[in-house]
C-alpha positions as CSV (number, residue, x, y, z in Angstrom):
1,X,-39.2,-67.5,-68.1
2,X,-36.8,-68.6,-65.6
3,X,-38.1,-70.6,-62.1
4,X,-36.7,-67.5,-60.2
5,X,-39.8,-65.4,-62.3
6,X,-42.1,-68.3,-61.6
7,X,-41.7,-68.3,-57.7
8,X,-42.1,-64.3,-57.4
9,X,-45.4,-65.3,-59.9
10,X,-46.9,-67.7,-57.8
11,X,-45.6,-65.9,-54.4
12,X,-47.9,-62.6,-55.7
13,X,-50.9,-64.5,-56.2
14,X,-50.9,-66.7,-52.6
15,X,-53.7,-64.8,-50.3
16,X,-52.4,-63.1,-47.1
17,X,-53.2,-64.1,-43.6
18,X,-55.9,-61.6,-43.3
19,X,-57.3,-62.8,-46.2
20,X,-57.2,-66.6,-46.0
21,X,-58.5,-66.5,-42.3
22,X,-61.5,-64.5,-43.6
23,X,-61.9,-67.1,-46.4
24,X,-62.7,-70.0,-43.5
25,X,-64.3,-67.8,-41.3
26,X,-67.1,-67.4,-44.4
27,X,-66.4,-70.9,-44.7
28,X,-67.6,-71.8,-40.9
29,X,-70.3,-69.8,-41.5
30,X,-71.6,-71.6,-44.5
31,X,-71.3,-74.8,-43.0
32,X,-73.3,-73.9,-40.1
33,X,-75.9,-72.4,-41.8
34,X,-76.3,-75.8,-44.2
35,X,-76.1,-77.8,-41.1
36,X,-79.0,-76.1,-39.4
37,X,-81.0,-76.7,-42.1
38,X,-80.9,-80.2,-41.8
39,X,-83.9,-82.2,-40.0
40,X,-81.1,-84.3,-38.5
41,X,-77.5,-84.5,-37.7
42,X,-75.5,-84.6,-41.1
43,X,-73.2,-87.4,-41.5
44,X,-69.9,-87.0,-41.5
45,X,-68.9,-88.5,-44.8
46,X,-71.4,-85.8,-45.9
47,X,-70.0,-83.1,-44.2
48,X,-67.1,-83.6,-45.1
49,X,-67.7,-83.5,-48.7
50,X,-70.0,-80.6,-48.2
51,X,-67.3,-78.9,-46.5
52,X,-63.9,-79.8,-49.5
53,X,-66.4,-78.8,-52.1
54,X,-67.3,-75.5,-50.0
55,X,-63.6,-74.8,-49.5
56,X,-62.4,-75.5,-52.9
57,X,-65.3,-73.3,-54.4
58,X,-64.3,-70.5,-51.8
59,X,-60.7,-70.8,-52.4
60,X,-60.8,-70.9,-56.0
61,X,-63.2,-67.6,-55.9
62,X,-61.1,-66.0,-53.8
63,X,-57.8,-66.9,-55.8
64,X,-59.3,-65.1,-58.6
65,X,-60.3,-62.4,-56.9
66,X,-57.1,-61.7,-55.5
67,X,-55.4,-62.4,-58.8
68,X,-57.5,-60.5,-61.0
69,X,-56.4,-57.3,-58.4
70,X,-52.8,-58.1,-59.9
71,X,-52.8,-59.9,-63.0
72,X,-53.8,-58.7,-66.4
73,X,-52.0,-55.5,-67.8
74,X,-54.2,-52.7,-69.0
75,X,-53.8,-52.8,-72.8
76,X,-53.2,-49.4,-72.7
77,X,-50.5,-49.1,-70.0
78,X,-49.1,-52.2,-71.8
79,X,-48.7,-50.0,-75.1
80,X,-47.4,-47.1,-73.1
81,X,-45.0,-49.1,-71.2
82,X,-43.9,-51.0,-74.4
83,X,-42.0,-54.1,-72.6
84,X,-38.9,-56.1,-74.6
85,X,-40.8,-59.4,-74.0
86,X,-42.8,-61.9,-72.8
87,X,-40.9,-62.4,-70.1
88,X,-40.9,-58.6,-69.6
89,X,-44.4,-58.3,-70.0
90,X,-45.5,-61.1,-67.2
91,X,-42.8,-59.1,-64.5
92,X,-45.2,-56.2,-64.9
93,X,-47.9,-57.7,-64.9
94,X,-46.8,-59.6,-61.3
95,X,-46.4,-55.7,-60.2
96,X,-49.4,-53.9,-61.2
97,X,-52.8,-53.1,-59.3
98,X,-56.2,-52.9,-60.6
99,X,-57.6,-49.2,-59.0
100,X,-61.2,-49.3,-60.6
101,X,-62.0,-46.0,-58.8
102,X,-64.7,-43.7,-60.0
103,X,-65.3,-39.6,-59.3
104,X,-68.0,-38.4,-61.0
105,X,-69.9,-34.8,-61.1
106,X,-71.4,-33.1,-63.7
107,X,-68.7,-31.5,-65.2
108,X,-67.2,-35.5,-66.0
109,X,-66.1,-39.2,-64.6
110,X,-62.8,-39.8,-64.0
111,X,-61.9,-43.5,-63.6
112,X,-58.7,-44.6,-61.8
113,X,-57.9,-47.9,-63.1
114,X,-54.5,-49.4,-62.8
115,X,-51.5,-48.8,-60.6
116,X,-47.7,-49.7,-61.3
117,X,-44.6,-48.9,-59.7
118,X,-41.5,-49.0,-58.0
119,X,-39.5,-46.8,-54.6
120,X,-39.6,-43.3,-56.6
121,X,-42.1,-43.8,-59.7
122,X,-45.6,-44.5,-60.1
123,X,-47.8,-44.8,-63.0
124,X,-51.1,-44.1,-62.4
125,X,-53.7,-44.7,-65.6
126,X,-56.5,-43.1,-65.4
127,X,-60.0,-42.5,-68.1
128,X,-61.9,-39.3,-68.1
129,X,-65.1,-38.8,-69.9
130,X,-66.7,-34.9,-70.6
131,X,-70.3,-34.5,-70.7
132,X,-72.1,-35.5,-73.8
133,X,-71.8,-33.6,-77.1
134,X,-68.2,-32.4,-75.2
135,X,-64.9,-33.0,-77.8
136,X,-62.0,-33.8,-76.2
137,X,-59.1,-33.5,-79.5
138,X,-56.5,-31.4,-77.9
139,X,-52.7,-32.1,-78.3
140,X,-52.2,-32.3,-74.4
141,X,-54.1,-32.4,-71.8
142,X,-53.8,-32.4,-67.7
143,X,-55.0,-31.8,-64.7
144,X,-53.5,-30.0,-61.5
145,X,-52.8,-32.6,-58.9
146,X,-53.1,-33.0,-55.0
147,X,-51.8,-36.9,-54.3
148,X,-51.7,-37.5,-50.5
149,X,-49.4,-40.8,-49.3
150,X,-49.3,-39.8,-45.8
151,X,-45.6,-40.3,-45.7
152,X,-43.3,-39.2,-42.8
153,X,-40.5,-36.9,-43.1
154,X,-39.3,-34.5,-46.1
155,X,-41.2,-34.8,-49.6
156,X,-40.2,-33.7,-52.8
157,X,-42.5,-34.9,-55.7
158,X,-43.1,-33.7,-59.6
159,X,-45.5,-35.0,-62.0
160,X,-46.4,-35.1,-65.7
161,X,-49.3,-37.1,-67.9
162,X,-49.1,-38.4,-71.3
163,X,-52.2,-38.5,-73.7
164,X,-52.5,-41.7,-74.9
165,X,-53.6,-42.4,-78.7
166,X,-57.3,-42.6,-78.8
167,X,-59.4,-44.6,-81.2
168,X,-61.9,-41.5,-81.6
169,X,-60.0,-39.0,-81.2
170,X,-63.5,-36.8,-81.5
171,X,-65.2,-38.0,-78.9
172,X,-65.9,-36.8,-75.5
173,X,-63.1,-39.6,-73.3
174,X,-59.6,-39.5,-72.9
175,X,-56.9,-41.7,-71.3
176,X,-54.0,-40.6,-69.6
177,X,-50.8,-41.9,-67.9
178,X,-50.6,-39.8,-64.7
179,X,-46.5,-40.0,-63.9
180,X,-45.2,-39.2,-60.4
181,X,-42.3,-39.1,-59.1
182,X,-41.3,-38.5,-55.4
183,X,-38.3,-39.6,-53.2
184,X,-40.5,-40.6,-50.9
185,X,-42.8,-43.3,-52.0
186,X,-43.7,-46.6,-50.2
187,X,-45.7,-49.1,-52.1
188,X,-49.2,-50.0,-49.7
189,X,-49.9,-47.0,-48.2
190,X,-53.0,-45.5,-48.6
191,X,-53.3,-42.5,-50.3
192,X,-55.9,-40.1,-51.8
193,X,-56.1,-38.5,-55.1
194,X,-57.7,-35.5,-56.2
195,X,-57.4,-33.7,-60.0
196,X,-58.8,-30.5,-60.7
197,X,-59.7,-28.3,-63.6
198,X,-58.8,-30.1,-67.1
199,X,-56.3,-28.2,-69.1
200,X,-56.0,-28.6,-72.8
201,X,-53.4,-27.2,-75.0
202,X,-52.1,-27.7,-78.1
203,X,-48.2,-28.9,-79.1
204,X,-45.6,-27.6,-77.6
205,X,-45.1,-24.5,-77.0
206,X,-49.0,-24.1,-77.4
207,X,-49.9,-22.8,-73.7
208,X,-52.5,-25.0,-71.3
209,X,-56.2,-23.2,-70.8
210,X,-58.8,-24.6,-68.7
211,X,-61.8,-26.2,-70.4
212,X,-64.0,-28.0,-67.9
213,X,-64.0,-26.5,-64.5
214,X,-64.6,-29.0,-61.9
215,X,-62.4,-31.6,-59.1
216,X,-62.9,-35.3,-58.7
217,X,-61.4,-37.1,-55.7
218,X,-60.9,-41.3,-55.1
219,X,-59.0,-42.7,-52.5
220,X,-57.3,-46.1,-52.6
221,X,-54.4,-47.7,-51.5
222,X,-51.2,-48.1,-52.7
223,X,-51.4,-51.6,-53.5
224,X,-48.7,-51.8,-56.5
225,X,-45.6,-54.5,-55.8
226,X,-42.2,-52.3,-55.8
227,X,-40.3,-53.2,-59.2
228,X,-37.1,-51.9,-58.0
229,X,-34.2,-53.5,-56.1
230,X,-31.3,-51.3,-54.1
231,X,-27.9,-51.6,-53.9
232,X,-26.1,-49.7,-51.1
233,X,-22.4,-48.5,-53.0
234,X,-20.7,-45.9,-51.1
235,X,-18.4,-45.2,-54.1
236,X,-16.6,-41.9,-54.0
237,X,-16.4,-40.3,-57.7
238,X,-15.9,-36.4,-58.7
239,X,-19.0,-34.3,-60.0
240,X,-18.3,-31.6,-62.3
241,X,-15.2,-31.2,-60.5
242,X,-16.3,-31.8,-56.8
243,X,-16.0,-35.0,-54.6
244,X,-19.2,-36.4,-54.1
245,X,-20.2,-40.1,-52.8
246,X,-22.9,-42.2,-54.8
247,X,-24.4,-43.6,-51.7
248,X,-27.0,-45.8,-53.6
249,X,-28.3,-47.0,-56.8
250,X,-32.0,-48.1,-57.1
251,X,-33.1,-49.9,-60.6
252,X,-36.2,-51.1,-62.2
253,X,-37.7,-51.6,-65.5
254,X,-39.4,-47.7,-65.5
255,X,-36.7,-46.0,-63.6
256,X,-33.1,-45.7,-62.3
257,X,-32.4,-43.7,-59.0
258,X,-29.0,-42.7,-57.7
259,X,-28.8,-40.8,-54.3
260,X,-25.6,-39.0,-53.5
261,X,-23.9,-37.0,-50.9
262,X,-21.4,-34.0,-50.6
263,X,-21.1,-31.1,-49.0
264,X,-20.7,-28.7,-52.1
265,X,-24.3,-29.6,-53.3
266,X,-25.3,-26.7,-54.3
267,X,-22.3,-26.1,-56.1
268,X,-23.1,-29.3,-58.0
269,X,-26.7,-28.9,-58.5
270,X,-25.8,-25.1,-59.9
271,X,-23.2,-26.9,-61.8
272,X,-25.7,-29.3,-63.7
273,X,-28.5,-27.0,-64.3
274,X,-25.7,-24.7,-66.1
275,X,-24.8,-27.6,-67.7
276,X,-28.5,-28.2,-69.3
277,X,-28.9,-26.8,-72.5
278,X,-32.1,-26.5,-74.7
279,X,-32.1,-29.4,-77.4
280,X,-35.4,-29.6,-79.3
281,X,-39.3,-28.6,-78.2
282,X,-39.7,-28.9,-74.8
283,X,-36.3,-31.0,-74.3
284,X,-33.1,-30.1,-72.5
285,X,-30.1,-32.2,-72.0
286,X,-29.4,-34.5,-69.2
287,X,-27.6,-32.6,-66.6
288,X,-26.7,-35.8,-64.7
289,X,-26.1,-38.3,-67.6
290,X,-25.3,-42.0,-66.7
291,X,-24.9,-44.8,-69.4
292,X,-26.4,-48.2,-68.5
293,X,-24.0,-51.1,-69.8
294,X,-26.0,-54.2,-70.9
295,X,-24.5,-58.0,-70.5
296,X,-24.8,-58.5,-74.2
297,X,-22.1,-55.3,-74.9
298,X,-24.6,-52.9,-75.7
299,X,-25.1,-49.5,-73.6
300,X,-27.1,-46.7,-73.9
301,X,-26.8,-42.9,-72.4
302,X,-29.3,-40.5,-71.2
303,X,-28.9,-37.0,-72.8
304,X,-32.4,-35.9,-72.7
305,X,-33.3,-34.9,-69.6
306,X,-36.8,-37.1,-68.0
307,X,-37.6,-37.6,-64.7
308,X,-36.4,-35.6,-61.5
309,X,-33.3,-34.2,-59.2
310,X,-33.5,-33.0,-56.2
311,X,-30.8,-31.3,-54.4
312,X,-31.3,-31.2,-50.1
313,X,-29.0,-28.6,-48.9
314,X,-29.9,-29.1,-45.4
315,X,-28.9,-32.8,-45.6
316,X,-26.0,-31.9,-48.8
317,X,-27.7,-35.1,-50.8
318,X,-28.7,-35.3,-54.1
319,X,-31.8,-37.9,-55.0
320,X,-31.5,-38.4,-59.1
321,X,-34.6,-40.1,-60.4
322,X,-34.5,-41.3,-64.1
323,X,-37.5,-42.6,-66.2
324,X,-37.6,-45.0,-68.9
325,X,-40.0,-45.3,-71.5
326,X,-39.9,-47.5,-73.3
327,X,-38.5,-49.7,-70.4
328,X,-35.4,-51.0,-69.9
329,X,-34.1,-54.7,-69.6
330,X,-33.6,-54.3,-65.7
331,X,-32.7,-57.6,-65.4
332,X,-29.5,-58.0,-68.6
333,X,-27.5,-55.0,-66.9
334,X,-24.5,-55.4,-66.3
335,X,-23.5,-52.0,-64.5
336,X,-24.1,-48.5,-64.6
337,X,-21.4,-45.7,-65.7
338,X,-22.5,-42.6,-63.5
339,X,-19.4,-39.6,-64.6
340,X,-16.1,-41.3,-63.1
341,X,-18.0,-44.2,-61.0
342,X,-18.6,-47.5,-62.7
343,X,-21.4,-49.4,-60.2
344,X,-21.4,-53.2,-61.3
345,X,-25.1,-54.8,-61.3
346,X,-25.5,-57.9,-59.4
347,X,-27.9,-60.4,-60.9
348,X,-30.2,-59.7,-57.5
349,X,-29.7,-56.6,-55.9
350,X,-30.8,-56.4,-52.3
């Protein structure tokens, strides 16, 4: 782990303003409740101890408390995410928010429980549980989704969940990875979540059906730390055949997101989705490849289509979302081949 990792460690877990001025306003108060219990004026050598033990027990609760909100990757999410390293494993972990929502009805519970992200991709995990003597053993499962951020301007969002592997897979609870992906996202805003009607299906190309009726809402905020970093390039390059410019590159261990401009968009986009071609079950070739060049000489190229493009006509831009799973080693790229632009990768993008 390098010092750079362990400053952004330490950084995440020092209390905000808010928070710390809270913390000695509780503190005040304690102190003058012990001193008017007292018969007489307390001294002030015992005061003052009374008060460094109060503010050390107070501080060192609330450091936890704030931690635990950060630290500590679901087990789950960890599997799902599947990180390189160590190393890897603790930048996550510095990123991601415990949730510990709950919706419950009769038809189920669904419990919101950890949070991680970057500017264009969230993951949200989530548990359900059916009523008792329900079996939930379907190859896929999901749930239609309303996710309000409250964000200005235009917003263009798609989303997906994975199933994760379940220890009983006869029982009546299942876990999945909610993913989202908008380019329009801002890490701390509050936003409120609502599922309805579980959908089971079996594999591909087995069709989804309802089986348990039913919506649960929660409402938290947006607390994850933004993985990615963003480098303005204003690179001019040629897109099946048109000039374009790659206006910005955005990169982070779950996604990579290049915005470009040019005023035959819809040209391009038509271009690219002609360009897509069925591959396998439920896969289709990545219309807007890029290959990610790694320090040590290795690369690797996206031809299966995941994530999200969307083409604005009214603004001729082009927002290009990729995500990674596993993740990759954000931080040993060296730069980014996108058709005829090569984008190097500074150690710290801005």
């Amino acid at each position: 782990m390098t010092e750079n990792h362990l400053q952004e460690l330490f950084k995440a877990l020092e209390p905000q303003k808010a928070h710390k001025d809270k913390l000695f306003r509780d503190l005040a108060a304690k102190i003058d409740s012990l001193a008017s219990r007292q018969r007489r004026p307390m001294p002030w050598r015992q005061a003052r101890s009374v008060m460094t033990a109060a503010l050390i027990i107070v501080c060192m609760a609330a450091t936890t408390a704030y931690a635990a909100a950060y630290m500590g990757l679901d087990w789950k999410l960890l599997r799902f995410l599947n990180p390189a390293d160590s190393e890897q494993e603790v930048y996550l972990e510095n990123g991601a928010y415990v949730v510990d929502e709950t919706a419950a009805n009769e038809n189920g519970t669904l419990e919101v429980k950890q949070i991680l992200g970057d500017s264009n991709l969230i993951y949200i995990l989530m548990d359900f549980t059916a009523p008792e003597g329900t079996v939930l053993n379907a190859d896929r499962y999901r749930f239609q989704l309303s996710l309000l951020h409250g964000n200005p301007g235009s917003n263009s969002a798609g989303y997906d969940y994975t199933l994760l592997d379940d220890e009983n897979a006869n029982d009546n609870k299942i876990s999945l990875v909610l993913t989202y992906l908008s380019d329009n996202i801002i890490a701390g805003r509050p936003v409120t979540m609502r599922v309805s009607d579980l959908e089971a299906a079996d594999a591909y190309p087995g069709k989804f059906e309802t089986v348990i009726p039913g919506s649960w809402e929660t409402k938290f905020d947006m607390k994850y730390k933004d993985l990615s970093a963003t480098r303005l390039v204003q690179q001019k390059l040629s897109l099946y055949g048109y000039e374009a410019t790659l206006s910005s590159i955005s990169i982070s261990p779950i996604s990579v997101t290049l915005k470009v401009n040019s005023e035959n968009t819809k040209a391009i986009s038509e271009a690219a989705r002609n360009s897509s071609k069925e591959i396998g079950p439920n896969e289709t070739s990545d219309g807007y490849p890029i290959t990610i060049h790694y320090q040590d000489g290795t690369s690797e190229t996206t031809t299966i289509f995941t994530g999200m493009n969307r083409a604005d006509f009214l603004s001729n831009s082009i927002t290009i979302i990729k995500t990674f799973t596993p993740i990759i080693k954000d931080k040993e790229i060296a730069s980014v081949e996108f058709f005829d632009a090569v984008i190097p990768v500074e150690e710290h993008l801005q």
